[in-house]
Amino acid sequence: MQRLFSTFPDGLPGAGLAFLRAVTAIPPVQHGIAGLWPVSQPLAIVHVAAAGAAALLLVGLWTPVAGVLMAVVELSLAVLHPGDRWMHMLVGALGIVLAMLGPGAWSIDARLFGRKRIQIPQR
């Protein structure tokens, strides 16, 4: 999994990536929760898939896979929802951006797959 990430930036770039993940993930989660009841069954499955990918992006777990999944689902919603087309296209583009940039140091991916420091004891 380490090969999917170039670096795990911390400091201001890491904070920027955490903010970008939150801004990208909150609208699909909100739409997924609010859009479950009045829509048909096939469209509800797409909303749940978008909310699931957004939840993964929010915590920074499997970020490249979740970003690509978010982009595919949001671009399909852009085709299926003519009224909200531009919002879905924007969130899909942000999913692709996050898939390319990676999760940052403030994510579960950084804890699971980040660089480890090995300390060799003195003899």
C-alpha positions as a LaTeX table, in Angstrom:
\begin{tabular}{lrrr}
\hline
Residue & $x$ (\AA) & $y$ (\AA) & $z$ (\AA) \\
\hline
Met1 & 0.00 & 0.00 & 0.00 \\
Gln2 & 2.99 & 2.30 & 0.53 \\
Arg3 & 3.45 & 2.52 & $-3.25$ \\
Leu4 & 0.15 & 4.36 & $-3.60$ \\
Phe5 & 1.44 & 7.35 & $-1.61$ \\
Ser6 & 4.32 & 9.61 & $-2.50$ \\
Thr7 & 4.64 & 11.36 & 0.87 \\
Phe8 & 2.66 & 12.11 & 3.99 \\
Pro9 & 3.16 & 15.87 & 4.41 \\
Asp10 & 2.64 & 17.39 & 7.83 \\
Gly11 & 2.58 & 20.97 & 9.06 \\
Leu12 & 0.60 & 23.42 & 6.93 \\
Pro13 & 0.46 & 21.14 & 3.83 \\
Gly14 & $-0.86$ & 18.30 & 6.00 \\
Ala15 & $-3.44$ & 20.60 & 7.55 \\
Gly16 & $-4.44$ & 21.73 & 4.06 \\
Leu17 & $-4.95$ & 18.13 & 2.96 \\
Ala18 & $-7.01$ & 17.38 & 6.08 \\
Phe19 & $-9.15$ & 20.45 & 5.35 \\
Leu20 & $-9.50$ & 19.43 & 1.69 \\
Arg21 & $-10.57$ & 15.92 & 2.74 \\
Ala22 & $-13.21$ & 17.38 & 5.08 \\
Val23 & $-14.55$ & 19.87 & 2.52 \\
Thr24 & $-14.74$ & 17.13 & $-0.10$ \\
Ala25 & $-16.36$ & 14.52 & 2.14 \\
Ile26 & $-19.03$ & 16.48 & 4.01 \\
Pro27 & $-21.43$ & 17.23 & 1.08 \\
Pro28 & $-21.69$ & 13.60 & $-0.16$ \\
Val29 & $-22.27$ & 12.36 & 3.39 \\
Gln30 & $-25.00$ & 14.99 & 3.86 \\
His31 & $-26.58$ & 14.17 & 0.50 \\
Gly32 & $-26.31$ & 10.46 & 1.21 \\
Ile33 & $-28.17$ & 10.81 & 4.49 \\
Ala34 & $-30.75$ & 13.33 & 3.28 \\
Gly35 & $-31.25$ & 11.72 & $-0.12$ \\
Leu36 & $-32.11$ & 8.20 & 1.01 \\
Trp37 & $-35.83$ & 8.61 & 1.57 \\
Pro38 & $-37.36$ & 10.39 & $-1.44$ \\
Val39 & $-35.30$ & 8.68 & $-4.16$ \\
Ser40 & $-35.78$ & 5.39 & $-5.94$ \\
Gln41 & $-33.91$ & 2.24 & $-4.90$ \\
Pro42 & $-31.13$ & 2.25 & $-7.59$ \\
Leu43 & $-30.36$ & 5.91 & $-6.94$ \\
Ala44 & $-30.28$ & 5.32 & $-3.19$ \\
Ile45 & $-27.54$ & 2.72 & $-3.69$ \\
Val46 & $-25.46$ & 5.31 & $-5.58$ \\
His47 & $-25.98$ & 7.85 & $-2.76$ \\
Val48 & $-24.91$ & 5.27 & $-0.16$ \\
Ala49 & $-21.79$ & 4.43 & $-2.22$ \\
Ala50 & $-20.93$ & 8.14 & $-2.39$ \\
Ala51 & $-21.46$ & 8.54 & 1.36 \\
Gly52 & $-19.29$ & 5.47 & 2.06 \\
Ala53 & $-16.44$ & 6.74 & $-0.12$ \\
Ala54 & $-16.78$ & 10.17 & 1.50 \\
Ala55 & $-16.57$ & 8.65 & 4.98 \\
Leu56 & $-13.35$ & 6.87 & 3.99 \\
Leu57 & $-11.95$ & 10.14 & 2.65 \\
Leu58 & $-12.98$ & 12.01 & 5.78 \\
Val59 & $-10.89$ & 9.82 & 8.06 \\
Gly60 & $-8.15$ & 9.29 & 5.47 \\
Leu61 & $-8.47$ & 5.53 & 5.05 \\
Trp62 & $-7.58$ & 4.01 & 1.65 \\
Thr63 & $-7.48$ & 7.52 & 0.22 \\
Pro64 & $-6.46$ & 6.72 & $-3.39$ \\
Val65 & $-9.11$ & 4.01 & $-3.73$ \\
Ala66 & $-11.77$ & 6.10 & $-1.98$ \\
Gly67 & $-10.93$ & 9.15 & $-4.10$ \\
Val68 & $-11.33$ & 7.25 & $-7.37$ \\
Leu69 & $-14.54$ & 5.64 & $-6.11$ \\
Met70 & $-15.83$ & 9.07 & $-5.07$ \\
Ala71 & $-15.03$ & 10.47 & $-8.52$ \\
Val72 & $-16.80$ & 7.62 & $-10.35$ \\
Val73 & $-19.88$ & 7.78 & $-8.15$ \\
Glu74 & $-20.13$ & 11.57 & $-8.21$ \\
Leu75 & $-19.69$ & 11.75 & $-11.98$ \\
Ser76 & $-22.44$ & 9.14 & $-12.38$ \\
Leu77 & $-24.64$ & 11.23 & $-10.09$ \\
Ala78 & $-23.87$ & 14.25 & $-12.30$ \\
Val79 & $-25.37$ & 12.34 & $-15.21$ \\
Leu80 & $-28.37$ & 11.14 & $-13.18$ \\
His81 & $-29.10$ & 14.47 & $-11.41$ \\
Pro82 & $-29.35$ & 17.24 & $-14.00$ \\
Gly83 & $-30.19$ & 19.87 & $-11.34$ \\
Asp84 & $-27.07$ & 19.29 & $-9.20$ \\
Arg85 & $-24.71$ & 18.50 & $-12.07$ \\
Trp86 & $-22.01$ & 21.07 & $-11.27$ \\
Met87 & $-21.85$ & 20.24 & $-7.58$ \\
His88 & $-21.39$ & 16.54 & $-8.34$ \\
Met89 & $-18.73$ & 17.31 & $-10.96$ \\
Leu90 & $-16.84$ & 19.52 & $-8.48$ \\
Val91 & $-16.89$ & 16.88 & $-5.73$ \\
Gly92 & $-15.83$ & 14.22 & $-8.26$ \\
Ala93 & $-12.91$ & 16.39 & $-9.36$ \\
Leu94 & $-11.88$ & 16.90 & $-5.73$ \\
Gly95 & $-12.00$ & 13.13 & $-5.25$ \\
Ile96 & $-9.54$ & 12.71 & $-8.13$ \\
Val97 & $-7.31$ & 15.43 & $-6.65$ \\
Leu98 & $-7.24$ & 13.66 & $-3.28$ \\
Ala99 & $-6.50$ & 10.34 & $-4.96$ \\
Met100 & $-3.47$ & 11.91 & $-6.63$ \\
Leu101 & $-2.20$ & 13.95 & $-3.66$ \\
Gly102 & $-2.66$ & 11.33 & $-0.95$ \\
Pro103 & $-4.02$ & 11.61 & 2.57 \\
Gly104 & $-1.41$ & 13.66 & 4.44 \\
Ala105 & 0.10 & 13.03 & 7.84 \\
Trp106 & $-3.16$ & 13.51 & 9.73 \\
Ser107 & $-4.90$ & 10.39 & 8.46 \\
Ile108 & $-5.35$ & 6.73 & 9.24 \\
Asp109 & $-3.35$ & 5.88 & 6.10 \\
Ala110 & $-0.33$ & 7.69 & 7.54 \\
Arg111 & $-0.59$ & 5.68 & 10.75 \\
Leu112 & $-1.04$ & 2.36 & 8.95 \\
Phe113 & 1.16 & 2.73 & 5.88 \\
Gly114 & 3.45 & 5.70 & 6.61 \\
Arg115 & 7.15 & 5.61 & 7.12 \\
Lys116 & 8.27 & 3.93 & 10.31 \\
Arg117 & 11.32 & 4.88 & 12.36 \\
Ile118 & 13.31 & 1.89 & 13.53 \\
Gln119 & 15.64 & 2.50 & 16.45 \\
Ile120 & 18.51 & 0.08 & 16.82 \\
Pro121 & 19.65 & $-0.22$ & 20.45 \\
Gln122 & 23.27 & 0.46 & 21.36 \\
Arg123 & 25.39 & $-2.53$ & 22.38 \\
\hline
\end{tabular}
